[in-house]
CSV table of N, CA and C in Angstrom, one decimal:
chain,number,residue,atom,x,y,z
A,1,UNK,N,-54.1,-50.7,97.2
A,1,UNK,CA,-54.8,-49.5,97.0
A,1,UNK,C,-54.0,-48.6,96.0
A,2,UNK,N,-54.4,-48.2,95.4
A,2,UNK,CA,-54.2,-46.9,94.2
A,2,UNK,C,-53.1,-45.7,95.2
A,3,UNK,N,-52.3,-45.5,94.6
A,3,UNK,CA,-51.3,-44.4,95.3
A,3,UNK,C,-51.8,-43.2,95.4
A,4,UNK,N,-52.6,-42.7,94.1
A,4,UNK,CA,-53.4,-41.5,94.2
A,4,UNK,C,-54.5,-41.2,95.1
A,5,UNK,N,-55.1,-42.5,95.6
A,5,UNK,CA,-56.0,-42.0,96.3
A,5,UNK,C,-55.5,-42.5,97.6
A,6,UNK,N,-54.8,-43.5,97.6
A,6,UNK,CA,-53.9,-43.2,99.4
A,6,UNK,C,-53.6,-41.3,99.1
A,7,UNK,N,-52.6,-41.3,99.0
A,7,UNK,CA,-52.1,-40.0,99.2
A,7,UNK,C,-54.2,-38.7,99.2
A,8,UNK,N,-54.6,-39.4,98.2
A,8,UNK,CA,-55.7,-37.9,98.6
A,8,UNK,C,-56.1,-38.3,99.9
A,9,UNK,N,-56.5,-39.5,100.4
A,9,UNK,CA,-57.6,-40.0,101.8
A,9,UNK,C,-56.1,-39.5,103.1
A,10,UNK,N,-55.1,-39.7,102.6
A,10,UNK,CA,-53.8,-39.2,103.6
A,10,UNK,C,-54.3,-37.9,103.8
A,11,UNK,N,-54.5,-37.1,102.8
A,11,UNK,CA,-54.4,-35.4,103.0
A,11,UNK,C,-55.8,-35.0,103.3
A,12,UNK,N,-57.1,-35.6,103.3
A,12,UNK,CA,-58.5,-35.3,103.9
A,12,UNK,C,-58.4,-36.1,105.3
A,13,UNK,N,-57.7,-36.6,105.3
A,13,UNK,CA,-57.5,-37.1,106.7
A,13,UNK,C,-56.8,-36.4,107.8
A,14,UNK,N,-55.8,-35.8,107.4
A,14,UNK,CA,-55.2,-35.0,108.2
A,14,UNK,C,-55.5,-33.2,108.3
A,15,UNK,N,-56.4,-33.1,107.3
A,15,UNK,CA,-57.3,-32.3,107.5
A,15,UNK,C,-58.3,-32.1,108.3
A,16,UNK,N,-59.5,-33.2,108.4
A,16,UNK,CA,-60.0,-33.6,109.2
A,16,UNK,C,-59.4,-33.3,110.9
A,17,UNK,N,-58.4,-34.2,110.7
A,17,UNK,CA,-57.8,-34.3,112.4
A,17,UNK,C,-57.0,-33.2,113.4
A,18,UNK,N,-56.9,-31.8,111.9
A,18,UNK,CA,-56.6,-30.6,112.3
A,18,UNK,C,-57.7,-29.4,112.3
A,19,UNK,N,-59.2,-29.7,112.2
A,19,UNK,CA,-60.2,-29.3,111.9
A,19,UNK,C,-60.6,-29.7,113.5
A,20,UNK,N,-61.3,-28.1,114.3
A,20,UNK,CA,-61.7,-27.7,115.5
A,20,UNK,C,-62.8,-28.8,115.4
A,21,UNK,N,-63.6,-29.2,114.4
A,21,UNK,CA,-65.0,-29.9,114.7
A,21,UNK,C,-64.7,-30.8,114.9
A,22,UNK,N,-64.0,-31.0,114.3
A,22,UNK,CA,-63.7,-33.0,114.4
A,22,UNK,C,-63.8,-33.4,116.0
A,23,UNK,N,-64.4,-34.6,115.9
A,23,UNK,CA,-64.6,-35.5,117.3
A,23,UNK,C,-63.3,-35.9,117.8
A,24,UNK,N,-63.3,-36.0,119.1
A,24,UNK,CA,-62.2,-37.2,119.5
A,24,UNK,C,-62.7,-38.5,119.1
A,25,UNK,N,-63.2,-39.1,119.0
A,25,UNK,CA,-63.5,-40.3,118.0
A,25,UNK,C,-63.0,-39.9,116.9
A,26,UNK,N,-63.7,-39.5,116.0
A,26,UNK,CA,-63.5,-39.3,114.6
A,26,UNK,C,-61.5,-39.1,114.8
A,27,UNK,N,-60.7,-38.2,115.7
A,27,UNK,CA,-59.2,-38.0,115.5
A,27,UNK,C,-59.1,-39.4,116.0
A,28,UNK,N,-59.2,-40.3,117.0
A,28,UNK,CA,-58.7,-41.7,117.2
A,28,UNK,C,-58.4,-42.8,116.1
A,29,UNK,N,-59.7,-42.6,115.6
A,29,UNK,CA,-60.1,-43.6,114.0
A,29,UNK,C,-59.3,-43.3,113.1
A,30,UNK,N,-58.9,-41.7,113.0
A,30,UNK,CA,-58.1,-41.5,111.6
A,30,UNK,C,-56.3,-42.0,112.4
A,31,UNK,N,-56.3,-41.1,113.4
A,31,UNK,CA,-54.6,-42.3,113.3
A,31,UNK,C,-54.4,-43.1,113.6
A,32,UNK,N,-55.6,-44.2,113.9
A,32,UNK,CA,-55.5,-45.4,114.0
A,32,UNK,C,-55.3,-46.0,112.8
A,33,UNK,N,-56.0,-45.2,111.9
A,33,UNK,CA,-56.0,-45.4,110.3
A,33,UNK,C,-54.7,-45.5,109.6
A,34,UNK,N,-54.2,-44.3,109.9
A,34,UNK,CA,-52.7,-43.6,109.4
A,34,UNK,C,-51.9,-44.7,110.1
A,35,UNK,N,-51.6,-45.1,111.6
A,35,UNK,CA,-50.9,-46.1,112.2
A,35,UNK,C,-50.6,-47.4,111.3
A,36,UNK,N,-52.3,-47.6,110.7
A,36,UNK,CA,-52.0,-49.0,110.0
A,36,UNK,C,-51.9,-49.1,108.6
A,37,UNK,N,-51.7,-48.3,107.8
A,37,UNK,CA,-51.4,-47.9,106.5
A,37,UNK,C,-50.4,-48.7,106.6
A,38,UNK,N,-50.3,-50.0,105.3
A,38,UNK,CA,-49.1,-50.7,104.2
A,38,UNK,C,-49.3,-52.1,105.7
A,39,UNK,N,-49.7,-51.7,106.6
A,39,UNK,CA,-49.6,-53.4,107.6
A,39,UNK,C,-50.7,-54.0,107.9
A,40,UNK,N,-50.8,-55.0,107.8
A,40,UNK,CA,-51.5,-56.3,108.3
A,40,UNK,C,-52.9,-55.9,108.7
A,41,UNK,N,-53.0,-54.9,109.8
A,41,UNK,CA,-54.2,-54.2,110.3
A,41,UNK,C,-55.1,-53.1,109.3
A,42,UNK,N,-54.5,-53.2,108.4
A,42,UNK,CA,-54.9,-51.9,107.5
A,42,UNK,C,-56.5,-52.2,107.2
A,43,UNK,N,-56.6,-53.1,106.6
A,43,UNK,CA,-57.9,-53.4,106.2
A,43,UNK,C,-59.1,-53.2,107.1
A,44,UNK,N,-58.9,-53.5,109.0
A,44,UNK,CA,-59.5,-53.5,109.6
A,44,UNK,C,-60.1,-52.2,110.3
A,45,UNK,N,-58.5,-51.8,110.5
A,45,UNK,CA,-58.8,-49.8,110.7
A,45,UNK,C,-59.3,-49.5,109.4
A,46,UNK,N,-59.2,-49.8,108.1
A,46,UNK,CA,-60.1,-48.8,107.1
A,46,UNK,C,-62.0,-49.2,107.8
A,47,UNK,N,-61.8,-50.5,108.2
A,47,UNK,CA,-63.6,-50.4,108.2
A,47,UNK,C,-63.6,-49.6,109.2
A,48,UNK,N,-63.5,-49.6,110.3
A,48,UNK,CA,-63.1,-48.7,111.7
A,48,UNK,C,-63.3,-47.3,111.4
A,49,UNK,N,-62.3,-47.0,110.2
A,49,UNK,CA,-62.7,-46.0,110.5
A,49,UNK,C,-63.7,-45.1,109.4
A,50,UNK,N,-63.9,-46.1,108.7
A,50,UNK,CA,-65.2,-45.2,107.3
A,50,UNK,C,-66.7,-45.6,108.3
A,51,UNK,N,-66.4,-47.0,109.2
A,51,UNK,CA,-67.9,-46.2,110.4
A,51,UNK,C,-68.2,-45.3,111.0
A,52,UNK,N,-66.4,-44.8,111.8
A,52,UNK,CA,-66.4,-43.8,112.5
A,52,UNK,C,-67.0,-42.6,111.7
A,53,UNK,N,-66.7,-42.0,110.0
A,53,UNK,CA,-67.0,-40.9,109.5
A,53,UNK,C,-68.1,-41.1,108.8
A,54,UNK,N,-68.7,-42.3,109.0
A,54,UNK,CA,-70.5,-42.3,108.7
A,54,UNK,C,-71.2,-41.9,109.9
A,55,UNK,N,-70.7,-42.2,110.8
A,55,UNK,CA,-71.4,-41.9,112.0
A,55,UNK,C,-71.6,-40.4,112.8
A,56,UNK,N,-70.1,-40.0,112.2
A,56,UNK,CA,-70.1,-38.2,112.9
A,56,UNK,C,-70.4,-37.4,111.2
A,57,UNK,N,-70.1,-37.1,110.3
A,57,UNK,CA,-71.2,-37.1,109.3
A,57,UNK,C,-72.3,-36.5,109.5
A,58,UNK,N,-72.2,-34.9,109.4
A,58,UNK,CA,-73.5,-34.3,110.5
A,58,UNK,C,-74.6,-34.0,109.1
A,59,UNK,N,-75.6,-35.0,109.3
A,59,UNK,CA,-76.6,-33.5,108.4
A,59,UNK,C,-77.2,-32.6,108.3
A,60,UNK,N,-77.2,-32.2,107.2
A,60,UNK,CA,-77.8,-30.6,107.8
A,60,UNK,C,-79.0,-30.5,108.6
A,61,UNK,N,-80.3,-30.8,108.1
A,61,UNK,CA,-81.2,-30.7,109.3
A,61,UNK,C,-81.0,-31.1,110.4
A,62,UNK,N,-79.9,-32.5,111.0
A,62,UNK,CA,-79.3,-32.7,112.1
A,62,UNK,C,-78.8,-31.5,112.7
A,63,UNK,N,-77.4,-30.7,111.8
A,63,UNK,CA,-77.5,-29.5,112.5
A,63,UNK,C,-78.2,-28.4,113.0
A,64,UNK,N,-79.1,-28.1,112.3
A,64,UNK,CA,-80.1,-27.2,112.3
A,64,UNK,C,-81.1,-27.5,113.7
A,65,UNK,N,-80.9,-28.5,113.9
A,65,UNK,CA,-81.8,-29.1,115.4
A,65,UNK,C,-81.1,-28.9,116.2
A,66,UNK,N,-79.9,-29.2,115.8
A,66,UNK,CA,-78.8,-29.0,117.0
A,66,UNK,C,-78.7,-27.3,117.8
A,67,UNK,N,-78.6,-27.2,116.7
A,67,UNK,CA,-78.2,-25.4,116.8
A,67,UNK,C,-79.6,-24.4,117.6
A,68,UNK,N,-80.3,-25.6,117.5
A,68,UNK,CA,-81.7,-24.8,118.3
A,68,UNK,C,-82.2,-25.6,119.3
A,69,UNK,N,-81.6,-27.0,120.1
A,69,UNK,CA,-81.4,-27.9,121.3
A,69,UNK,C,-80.3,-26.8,122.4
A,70,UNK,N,-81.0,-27.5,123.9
A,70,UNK,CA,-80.3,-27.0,124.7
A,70,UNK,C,-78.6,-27.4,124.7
A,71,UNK,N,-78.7,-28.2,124.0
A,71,UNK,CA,-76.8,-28.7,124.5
A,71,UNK,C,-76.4,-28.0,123.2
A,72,UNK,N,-77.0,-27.9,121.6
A,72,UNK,CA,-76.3,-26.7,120.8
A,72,UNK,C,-75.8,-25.3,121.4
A,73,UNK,N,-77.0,-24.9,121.9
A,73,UNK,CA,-76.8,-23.2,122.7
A,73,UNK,C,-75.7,-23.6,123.4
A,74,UNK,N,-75.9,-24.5,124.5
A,74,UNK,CA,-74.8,-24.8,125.4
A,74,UNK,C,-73.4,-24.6,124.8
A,75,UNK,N,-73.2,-25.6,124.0
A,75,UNK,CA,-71.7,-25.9,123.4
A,75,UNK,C,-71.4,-24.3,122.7
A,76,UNK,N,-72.4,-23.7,121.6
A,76,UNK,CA,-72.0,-22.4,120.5
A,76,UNK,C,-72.1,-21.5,121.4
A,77,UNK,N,-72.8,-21.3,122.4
A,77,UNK,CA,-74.0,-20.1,122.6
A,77,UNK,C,-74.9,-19.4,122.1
A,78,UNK,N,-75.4,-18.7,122.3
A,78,UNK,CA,-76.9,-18.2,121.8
A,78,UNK,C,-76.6,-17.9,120.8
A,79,UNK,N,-75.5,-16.4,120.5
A,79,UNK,CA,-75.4,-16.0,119.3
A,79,UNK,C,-75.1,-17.2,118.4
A,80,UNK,N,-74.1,-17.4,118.6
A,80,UNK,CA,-73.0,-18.7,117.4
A,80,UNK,C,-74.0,-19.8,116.9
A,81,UNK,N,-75.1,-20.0,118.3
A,81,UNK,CA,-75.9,-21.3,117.6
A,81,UNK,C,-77.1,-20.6,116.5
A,82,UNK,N,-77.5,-19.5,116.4
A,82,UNK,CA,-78.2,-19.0,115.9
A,82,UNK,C,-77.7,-18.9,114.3
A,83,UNK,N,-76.3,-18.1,114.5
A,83,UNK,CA,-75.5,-17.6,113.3
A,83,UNK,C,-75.3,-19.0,112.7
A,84,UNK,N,-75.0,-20.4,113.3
A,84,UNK,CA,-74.6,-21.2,112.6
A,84,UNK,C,-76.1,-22.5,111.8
A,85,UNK,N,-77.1,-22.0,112.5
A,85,UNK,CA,-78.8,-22.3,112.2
A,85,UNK,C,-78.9,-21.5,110.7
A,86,UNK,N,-79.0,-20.6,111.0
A,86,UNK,CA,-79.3,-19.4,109.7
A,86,UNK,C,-78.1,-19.8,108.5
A,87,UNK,N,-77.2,-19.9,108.8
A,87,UNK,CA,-75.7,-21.0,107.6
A,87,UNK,C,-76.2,-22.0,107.3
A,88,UNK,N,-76.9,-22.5,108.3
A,88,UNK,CA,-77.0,-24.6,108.0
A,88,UNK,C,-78.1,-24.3,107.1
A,89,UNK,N,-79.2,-23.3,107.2
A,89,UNK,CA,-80.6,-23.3,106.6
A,89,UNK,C,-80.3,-22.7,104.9
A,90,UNK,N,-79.4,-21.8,104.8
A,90,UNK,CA,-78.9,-21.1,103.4
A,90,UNK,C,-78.1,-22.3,102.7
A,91,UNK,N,-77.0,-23.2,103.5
A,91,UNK,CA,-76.5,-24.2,102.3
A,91,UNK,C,-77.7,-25.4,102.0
A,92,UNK,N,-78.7,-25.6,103.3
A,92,UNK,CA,-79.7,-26.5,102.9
A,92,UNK,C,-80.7,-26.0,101.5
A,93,UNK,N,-80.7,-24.6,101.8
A,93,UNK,CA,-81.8,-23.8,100.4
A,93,UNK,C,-80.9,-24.4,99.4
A,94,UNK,N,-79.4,-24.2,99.3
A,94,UNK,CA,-78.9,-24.6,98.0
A,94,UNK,C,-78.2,-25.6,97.7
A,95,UNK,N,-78.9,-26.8,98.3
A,95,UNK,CA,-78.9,-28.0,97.9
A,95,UNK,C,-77.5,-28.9,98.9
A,96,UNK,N,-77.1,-28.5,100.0
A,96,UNK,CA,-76.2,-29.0,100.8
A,96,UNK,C,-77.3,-30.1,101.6
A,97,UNK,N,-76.9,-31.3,101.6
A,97,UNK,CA,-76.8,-32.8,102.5
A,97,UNK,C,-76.5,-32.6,103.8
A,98,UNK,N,-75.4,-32.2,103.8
A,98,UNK,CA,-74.4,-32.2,105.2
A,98,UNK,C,-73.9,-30.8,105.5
A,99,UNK,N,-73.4,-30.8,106.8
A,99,UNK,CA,-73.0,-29.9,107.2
A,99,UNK,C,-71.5,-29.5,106.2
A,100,UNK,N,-70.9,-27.9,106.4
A,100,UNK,CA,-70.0,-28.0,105.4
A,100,UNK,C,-68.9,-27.5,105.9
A,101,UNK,N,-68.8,-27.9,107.5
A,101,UNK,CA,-67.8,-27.3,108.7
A,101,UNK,C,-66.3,-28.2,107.7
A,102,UNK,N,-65.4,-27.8,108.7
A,102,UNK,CA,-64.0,-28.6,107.6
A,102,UNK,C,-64.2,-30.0,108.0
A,103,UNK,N,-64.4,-30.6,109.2
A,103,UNK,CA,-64.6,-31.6,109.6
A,103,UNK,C,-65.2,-32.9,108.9
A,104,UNK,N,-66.8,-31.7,108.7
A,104,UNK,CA,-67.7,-32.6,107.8
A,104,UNK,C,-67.2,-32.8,106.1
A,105,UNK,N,-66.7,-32.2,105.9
A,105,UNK,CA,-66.1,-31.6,104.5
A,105,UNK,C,-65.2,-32.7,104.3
A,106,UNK,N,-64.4,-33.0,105.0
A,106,UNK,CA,-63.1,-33.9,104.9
A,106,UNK,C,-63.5,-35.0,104.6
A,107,UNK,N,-64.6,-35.1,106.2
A,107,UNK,CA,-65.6,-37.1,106.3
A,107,UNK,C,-66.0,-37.0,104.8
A,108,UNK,N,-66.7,-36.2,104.3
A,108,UNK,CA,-67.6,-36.2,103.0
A,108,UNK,C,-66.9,-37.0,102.0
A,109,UNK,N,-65.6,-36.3,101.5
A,109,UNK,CA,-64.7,-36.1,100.8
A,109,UNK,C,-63.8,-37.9,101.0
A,110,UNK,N,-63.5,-38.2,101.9
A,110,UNK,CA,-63.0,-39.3,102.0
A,110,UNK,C,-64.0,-40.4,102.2
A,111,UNK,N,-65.4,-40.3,102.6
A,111,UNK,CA,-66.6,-41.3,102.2
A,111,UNK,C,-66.9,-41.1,100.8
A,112,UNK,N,-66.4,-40.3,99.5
A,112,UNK,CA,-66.9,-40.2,98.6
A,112,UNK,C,-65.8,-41.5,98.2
A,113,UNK,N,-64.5,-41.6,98.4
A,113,UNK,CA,-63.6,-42.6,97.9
A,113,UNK,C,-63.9,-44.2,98.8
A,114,UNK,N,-64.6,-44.3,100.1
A,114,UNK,CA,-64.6,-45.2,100.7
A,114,UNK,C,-64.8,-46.6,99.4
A,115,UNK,N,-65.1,-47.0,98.8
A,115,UNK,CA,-65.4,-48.1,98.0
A,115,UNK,C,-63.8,-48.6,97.2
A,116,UNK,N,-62.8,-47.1,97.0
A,116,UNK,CA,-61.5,-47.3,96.6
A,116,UNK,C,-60.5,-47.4,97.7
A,117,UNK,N,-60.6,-47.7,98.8
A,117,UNK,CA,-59.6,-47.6,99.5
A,117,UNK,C,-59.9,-48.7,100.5
């Protein structure tokens, strides 16, 4: 693998895994990732874990549903899930995919290199 893009997927990853959104999945996969960097297993945690950040990879209308489901309110609350519906609906007007929490931002960012790493 290219040094440049180890070191970028190193620093979106640990971004990610310091990012409140991120899943406990999604933080398992990445230092399981980081664990196997330069050994034997590396190859295997990379697939491992570019499923893991296809799979939490929120889209926006996914959020937008969320944020207006009983377990959204639950988890944000009323206000938060609202404030964060009315965000997810303004980056969808201007052309956002996904959500653009740091979480999803990082997954994004290091699925844009998945094919180089």
């Amino acid at each position: 693998m290219d040094k440049k893009i180890l070191e970028y997927v190193i620093e979106k990853t640990h971004i990610l895994m310091h990012s409140p959104s991120c899943s406990h999945e999604a933080k398992a996969a990445a230092q399981a990732w980081l664990n196997a960097v330069g050994t034997e297993t590396e190859a295997a945690e990379t697939k491992k874990y570019v499923t893991e950040l296809e799979a939490d990879l929120m889209p926006v209308d996914n959020l937008i549903d969320f944020t207006k489901s009983k377990n959204g309110i639950q988890l944000f609350g009323a206000d938060t899930a609202h404030k964060i519906a009315v965000h997810a609906k303004a980056i969808k007007a201007a052309g956002a995919d996904y959500c653009d929490c740091p979480a999803c931002t990082a997954a994004a960012a290091i699925l844009e290199k998945k094919e180089l790493f």
